[in-house]
Short mmCIF file of C-alpha atoms and ligand atoms in Angstrom, two decimals:
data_model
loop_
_atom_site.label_atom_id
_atom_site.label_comp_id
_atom_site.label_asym_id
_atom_site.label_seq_id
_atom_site.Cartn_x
_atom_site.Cartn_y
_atom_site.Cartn_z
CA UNK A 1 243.65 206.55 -79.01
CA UNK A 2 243.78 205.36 -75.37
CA UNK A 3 245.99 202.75 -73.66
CA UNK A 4 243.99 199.72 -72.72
CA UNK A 5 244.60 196.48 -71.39
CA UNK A 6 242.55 193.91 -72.33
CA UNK A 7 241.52 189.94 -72.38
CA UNK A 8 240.41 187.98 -75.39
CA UNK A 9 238.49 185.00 -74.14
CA UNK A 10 236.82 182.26 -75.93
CA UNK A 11 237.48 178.67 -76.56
CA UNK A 12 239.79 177.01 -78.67
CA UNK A 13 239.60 179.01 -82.56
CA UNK A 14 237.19 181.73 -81.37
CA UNK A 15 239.67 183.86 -83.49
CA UNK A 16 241.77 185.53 -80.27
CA UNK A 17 245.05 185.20 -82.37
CA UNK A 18 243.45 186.07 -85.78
CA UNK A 19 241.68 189.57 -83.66
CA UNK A 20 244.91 190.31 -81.86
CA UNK A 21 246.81 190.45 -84.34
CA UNK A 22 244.83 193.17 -86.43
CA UNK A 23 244.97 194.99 -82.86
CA UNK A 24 248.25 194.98 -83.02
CA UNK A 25 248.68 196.38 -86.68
CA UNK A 26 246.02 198.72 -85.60
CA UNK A 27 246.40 200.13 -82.24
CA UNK A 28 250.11 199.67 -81.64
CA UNK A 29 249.17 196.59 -78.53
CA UNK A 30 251.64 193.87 -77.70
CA UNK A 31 249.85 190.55 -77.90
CA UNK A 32 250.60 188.58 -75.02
CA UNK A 33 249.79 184.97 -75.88
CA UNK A 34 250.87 181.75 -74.05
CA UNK A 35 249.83 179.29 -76.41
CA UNK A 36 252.87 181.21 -78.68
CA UNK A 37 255.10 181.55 -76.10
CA UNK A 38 254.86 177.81 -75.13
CA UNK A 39 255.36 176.68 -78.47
CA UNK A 40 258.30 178.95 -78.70
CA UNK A 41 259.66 177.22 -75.54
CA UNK A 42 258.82 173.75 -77.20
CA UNK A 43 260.83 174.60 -80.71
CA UNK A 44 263.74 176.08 -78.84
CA UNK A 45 264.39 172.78 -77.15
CA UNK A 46 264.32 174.12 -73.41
CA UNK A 47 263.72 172.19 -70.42
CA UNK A 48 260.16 173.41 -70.10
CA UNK A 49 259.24 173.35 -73.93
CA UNK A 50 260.14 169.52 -73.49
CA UNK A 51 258.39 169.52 -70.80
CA UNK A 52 255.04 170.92 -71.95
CA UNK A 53 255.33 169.34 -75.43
CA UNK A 54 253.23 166.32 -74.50
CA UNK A 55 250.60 167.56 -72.31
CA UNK A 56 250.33 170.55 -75.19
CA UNK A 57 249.95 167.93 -77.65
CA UNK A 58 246.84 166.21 -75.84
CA UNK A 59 244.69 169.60 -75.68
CA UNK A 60 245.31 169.39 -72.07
CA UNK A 61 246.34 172.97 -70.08
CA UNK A 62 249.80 173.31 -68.74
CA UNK A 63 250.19 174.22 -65.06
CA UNK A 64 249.12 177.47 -63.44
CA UNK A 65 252.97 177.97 -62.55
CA UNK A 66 254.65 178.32 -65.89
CA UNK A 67 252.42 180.66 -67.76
CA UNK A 68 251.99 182.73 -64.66
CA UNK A 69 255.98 182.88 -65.04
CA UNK A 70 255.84 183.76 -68.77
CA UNK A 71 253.12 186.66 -68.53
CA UNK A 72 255.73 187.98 -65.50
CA UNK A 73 258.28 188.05 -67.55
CA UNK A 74 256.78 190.15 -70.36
CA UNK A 75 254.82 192.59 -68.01
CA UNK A 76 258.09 193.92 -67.28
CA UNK A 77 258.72 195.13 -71.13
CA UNK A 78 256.15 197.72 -71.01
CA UNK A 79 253.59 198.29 -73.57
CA UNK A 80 252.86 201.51 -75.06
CA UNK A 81 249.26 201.18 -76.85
CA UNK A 82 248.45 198.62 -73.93
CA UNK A 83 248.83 194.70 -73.66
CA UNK A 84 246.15 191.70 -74.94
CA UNK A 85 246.04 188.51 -72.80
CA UNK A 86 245.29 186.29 -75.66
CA UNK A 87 244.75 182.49 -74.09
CA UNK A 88 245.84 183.61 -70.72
CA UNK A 89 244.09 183.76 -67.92
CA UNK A 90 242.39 180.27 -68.57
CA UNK A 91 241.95 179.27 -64.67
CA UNK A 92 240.58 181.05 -61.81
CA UNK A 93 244.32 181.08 -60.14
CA UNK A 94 245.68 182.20 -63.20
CA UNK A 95 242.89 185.22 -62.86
CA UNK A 96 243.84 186.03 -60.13
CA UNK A 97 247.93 185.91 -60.23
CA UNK A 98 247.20 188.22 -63.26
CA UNK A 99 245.54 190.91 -61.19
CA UNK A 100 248.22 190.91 -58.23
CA UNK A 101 251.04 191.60 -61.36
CA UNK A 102 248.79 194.08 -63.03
CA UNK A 103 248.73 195.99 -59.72
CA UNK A 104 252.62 195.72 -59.14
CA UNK A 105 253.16 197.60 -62.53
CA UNK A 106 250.63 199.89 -61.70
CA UNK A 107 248.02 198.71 -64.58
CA UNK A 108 244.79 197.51 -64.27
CA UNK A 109 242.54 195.68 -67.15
CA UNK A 110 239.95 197.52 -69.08
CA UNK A 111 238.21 194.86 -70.83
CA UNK A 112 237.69 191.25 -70.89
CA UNK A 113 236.06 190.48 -74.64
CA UNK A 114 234.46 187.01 -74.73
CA UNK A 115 234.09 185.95 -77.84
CA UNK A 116 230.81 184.22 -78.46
CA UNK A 117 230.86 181.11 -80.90
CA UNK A 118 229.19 177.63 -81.20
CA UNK A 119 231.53 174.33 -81.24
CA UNK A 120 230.63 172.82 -84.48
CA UNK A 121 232.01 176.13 -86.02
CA UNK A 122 235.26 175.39 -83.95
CA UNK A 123 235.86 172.08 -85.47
CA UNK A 124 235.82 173.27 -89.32
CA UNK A 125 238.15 176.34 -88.03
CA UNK A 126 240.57 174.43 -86.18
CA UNK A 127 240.87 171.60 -88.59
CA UNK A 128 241.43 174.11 -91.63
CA UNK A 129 243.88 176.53 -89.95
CA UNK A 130 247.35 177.35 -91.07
CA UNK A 131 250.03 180.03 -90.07
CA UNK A 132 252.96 182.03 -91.15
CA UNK A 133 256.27 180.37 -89.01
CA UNK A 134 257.91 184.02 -89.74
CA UNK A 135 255.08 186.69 -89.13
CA UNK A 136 252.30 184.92 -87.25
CA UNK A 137 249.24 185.75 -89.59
CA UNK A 138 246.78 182.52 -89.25
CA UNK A 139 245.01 181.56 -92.24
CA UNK A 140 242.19 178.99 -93.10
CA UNK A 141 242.00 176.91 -96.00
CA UNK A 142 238.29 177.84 -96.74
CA UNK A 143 237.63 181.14 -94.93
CA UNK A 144 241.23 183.13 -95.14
CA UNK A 145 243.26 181.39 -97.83
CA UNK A 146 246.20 183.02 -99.05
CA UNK A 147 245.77 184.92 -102.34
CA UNK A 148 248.73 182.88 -103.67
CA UNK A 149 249.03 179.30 -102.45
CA UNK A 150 251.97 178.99 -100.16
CA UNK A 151 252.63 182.36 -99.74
CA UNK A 152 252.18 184.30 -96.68
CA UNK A 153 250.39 187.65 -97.95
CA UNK A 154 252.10 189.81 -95.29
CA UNK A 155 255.80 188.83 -95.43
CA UNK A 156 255.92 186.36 -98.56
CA UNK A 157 257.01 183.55 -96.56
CA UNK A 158 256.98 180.33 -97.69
CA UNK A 159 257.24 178.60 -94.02
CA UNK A 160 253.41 178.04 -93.35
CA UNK A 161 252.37 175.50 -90.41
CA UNK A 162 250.00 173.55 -89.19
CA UNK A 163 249.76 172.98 -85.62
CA UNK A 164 250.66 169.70 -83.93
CA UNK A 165 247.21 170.03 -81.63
CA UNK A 166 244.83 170.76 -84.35
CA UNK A 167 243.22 167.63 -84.46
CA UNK A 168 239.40 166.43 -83.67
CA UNK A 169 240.80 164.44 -80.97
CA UNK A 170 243.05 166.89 -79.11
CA UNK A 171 240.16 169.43 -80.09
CA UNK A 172 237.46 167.76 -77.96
CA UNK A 173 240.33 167.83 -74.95
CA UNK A 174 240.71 171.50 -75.66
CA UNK A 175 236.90 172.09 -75.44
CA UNK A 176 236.70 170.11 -72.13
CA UNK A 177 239.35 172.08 -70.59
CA UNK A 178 237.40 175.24 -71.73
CA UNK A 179 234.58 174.47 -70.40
CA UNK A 180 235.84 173.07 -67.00
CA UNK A 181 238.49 174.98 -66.46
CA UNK A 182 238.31 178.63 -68.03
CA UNK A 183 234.47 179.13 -68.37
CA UNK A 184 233.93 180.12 -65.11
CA UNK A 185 236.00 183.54 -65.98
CA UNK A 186 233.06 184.57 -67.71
CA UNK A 187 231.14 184.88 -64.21
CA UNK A 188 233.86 185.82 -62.75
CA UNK A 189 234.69 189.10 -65.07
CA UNK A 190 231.27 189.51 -65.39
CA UNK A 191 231.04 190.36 -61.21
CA UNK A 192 233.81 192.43 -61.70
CA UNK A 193 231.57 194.71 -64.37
CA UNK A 194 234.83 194.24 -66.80
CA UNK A 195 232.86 191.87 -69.38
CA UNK A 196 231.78 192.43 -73.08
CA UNK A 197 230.72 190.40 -75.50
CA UNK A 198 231.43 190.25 -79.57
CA UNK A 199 229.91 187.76 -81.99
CA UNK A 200 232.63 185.47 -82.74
CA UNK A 201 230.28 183.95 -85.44
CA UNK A 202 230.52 186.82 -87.89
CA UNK A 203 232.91 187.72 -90.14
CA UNK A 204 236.58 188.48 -89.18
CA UNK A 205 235.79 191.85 -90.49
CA UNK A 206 233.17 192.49 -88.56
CA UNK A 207 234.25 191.02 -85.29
CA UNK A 208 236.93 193.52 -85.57
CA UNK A 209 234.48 196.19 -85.58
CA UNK A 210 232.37 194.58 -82.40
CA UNK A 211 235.94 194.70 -80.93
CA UNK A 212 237.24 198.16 -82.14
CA UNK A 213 234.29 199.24 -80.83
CA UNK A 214 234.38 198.12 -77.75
CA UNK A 215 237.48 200.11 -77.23
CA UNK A 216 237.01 202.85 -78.68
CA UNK A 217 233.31 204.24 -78.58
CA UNK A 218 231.33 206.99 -80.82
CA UNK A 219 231.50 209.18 -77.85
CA UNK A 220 230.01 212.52 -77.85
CA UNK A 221 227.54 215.09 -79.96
CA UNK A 222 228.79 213.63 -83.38
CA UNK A 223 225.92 213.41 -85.92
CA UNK A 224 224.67 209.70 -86.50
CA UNK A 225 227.49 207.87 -89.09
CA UNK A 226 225.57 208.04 -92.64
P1 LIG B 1 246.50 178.48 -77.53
O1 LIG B 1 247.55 178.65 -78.52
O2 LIG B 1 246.09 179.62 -76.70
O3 LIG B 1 245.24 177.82 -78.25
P2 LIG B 1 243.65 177.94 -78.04
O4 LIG B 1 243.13 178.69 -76.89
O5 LIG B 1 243.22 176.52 -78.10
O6 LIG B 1 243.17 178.84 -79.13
P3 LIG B 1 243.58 178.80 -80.62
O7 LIG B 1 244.91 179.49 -80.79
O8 LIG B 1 243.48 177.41 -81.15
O9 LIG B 1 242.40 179.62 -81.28
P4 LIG B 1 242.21 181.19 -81.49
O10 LIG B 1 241.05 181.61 -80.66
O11 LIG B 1 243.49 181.93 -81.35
O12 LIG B 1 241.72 181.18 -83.01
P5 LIG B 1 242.44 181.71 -84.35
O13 LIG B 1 242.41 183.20 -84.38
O14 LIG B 1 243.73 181.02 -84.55
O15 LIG B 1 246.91 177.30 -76.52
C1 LIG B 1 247.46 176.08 -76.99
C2 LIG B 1 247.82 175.18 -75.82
O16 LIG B 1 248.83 175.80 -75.00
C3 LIG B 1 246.69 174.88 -74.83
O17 LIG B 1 245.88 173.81 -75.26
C4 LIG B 1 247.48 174.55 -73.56
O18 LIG B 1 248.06 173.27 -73.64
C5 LIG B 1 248.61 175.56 -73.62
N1 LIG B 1 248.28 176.85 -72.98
C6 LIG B 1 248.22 178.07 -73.58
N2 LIG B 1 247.90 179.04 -72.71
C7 LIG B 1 247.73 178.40 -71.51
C8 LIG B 1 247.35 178.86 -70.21
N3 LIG B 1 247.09 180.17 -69.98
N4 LIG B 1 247.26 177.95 -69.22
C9 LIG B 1 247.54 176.65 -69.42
N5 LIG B 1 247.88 176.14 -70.63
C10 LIG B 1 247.98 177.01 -71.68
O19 LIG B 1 241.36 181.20 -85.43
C11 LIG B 1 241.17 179.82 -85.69
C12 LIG B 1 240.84 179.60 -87.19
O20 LIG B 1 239.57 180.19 -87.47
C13 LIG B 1 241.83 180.28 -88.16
O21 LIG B 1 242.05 179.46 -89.25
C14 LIG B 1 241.14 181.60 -88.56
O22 LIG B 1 241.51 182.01 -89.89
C15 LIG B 1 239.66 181.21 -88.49
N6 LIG B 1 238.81 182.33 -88.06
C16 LIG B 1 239.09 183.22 -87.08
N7 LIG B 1 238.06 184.09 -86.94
C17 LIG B 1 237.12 183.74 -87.85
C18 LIG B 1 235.82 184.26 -88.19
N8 LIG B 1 235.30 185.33 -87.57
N9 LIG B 1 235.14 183.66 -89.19
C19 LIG B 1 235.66 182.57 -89.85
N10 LIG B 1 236.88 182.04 -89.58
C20 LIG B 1 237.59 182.61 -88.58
MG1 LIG B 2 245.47 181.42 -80.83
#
């Protein structure tokens, strides 16, 4: 299996957490996402998790500066099966900051995976999301319950959250963001030949596969799979 670094980009509960963390189970990746690391900042009571608490809180996007600083500081750790940007870049700058660091640790991206999906599917998702506090696996009351009701099926924790932005009104501040904001990376990738695209509609299985195929093609003189 080959190293790759790659993007997961889609709007607000296109599944980037719920896919990165099967890649990470799978092919050995670190997830790098911001939205985690910024609510890490905001429980631990630093300066900037006070600071970004609010403006979090609203659906709005923090500044270019402090995630730019975060994804810096994790670059450095190395990343043996390769690293997924999961909510990072969102802006243009951001794009671009994450190229110039790329470069200094002598990586380069693979892929950027945009996951297609349509926003009345967004609302149901976000509003019916949960997640384990101790292992990170994201559930949904309808779609990925757990099989035991307040149980995390991974690590059997009983600490499952819902988060403090998942509301219809910080949602449609989310979206607007998105659209304004982080859309244009899809042209952007795009020129750079580095963009793919997976149904983000279908089933979590089955994105999986889009995605795990995407990395990893039938290459070769193999016989067609029966
Ligand atoms: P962040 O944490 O990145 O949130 P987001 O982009 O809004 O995305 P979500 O985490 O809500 O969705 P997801 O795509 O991960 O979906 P999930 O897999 O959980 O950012 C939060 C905030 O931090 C931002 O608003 C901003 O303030 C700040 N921030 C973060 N990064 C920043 C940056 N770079 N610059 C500036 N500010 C930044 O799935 C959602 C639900 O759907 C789950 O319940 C899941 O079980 C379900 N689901 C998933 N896939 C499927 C499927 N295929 N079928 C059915 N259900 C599914
Ligand atoms: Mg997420």
């Amino acid at each position: 299996m080959t190293s790759k670094n790659i993007i997961l980009l889609g709007p607000p509960g296109a599944g980037k957490g719920t896919q990165a963390h099967r890649l990470v189970s799978r092919r050995g990746m670190v997830q790098l996402s911001t939205g985690d690391m910024l609510r890490e900042a905001r429980e631990s009571g630093s300066e900037m998790g006070r600071k970004v608490a609010a403006i979090m809180e609203r659906g709005e996007l923090v500044t270019d500066e402090i995630v730019i600083g975060l994804i810096g500081e994790h670059l450095d750790r190395g990343a043996g099966g390769g690293f997924i940007f999961d909510g990072f870049p969102r802006t243009l700058a951001q794009a671009d900051a994450l190229e110039a660091l790329l470069a200094r640790h002598a990586m380069a991206l693979d892929c950027v995976i945009e996951m297609q999906v349509d926003d009345a599917a967004l609302v149901r998702r976000i509003t019916g999301r949960f997640s384990c506090a101790n292992c990170g696996t994201v559930y949904h009351d309808e779609t990925r319950p757990t099989a035991v009701a307040g149980t995390c099926d991974i690590c059997g924790s009983h600490d499952l959250r819902r988060r403090a932005d998942d509301t219809e009104e910080a949602l449609k501040t989310r979206l607007m963001e998105y659209y304004k904001k982080t859309s244009p990376l899809i042209g952007y990738y795009y020129a750079k030949g580095l963009l793919r695209s997976v149904d983000g509609l279908a089933p979590i299985d089955e994105v999986t596969r889009q995605i795990m195929d995407i990395l990893e093609p039938v290459t070769g003189n193999s016989p067609a799979e029966g």
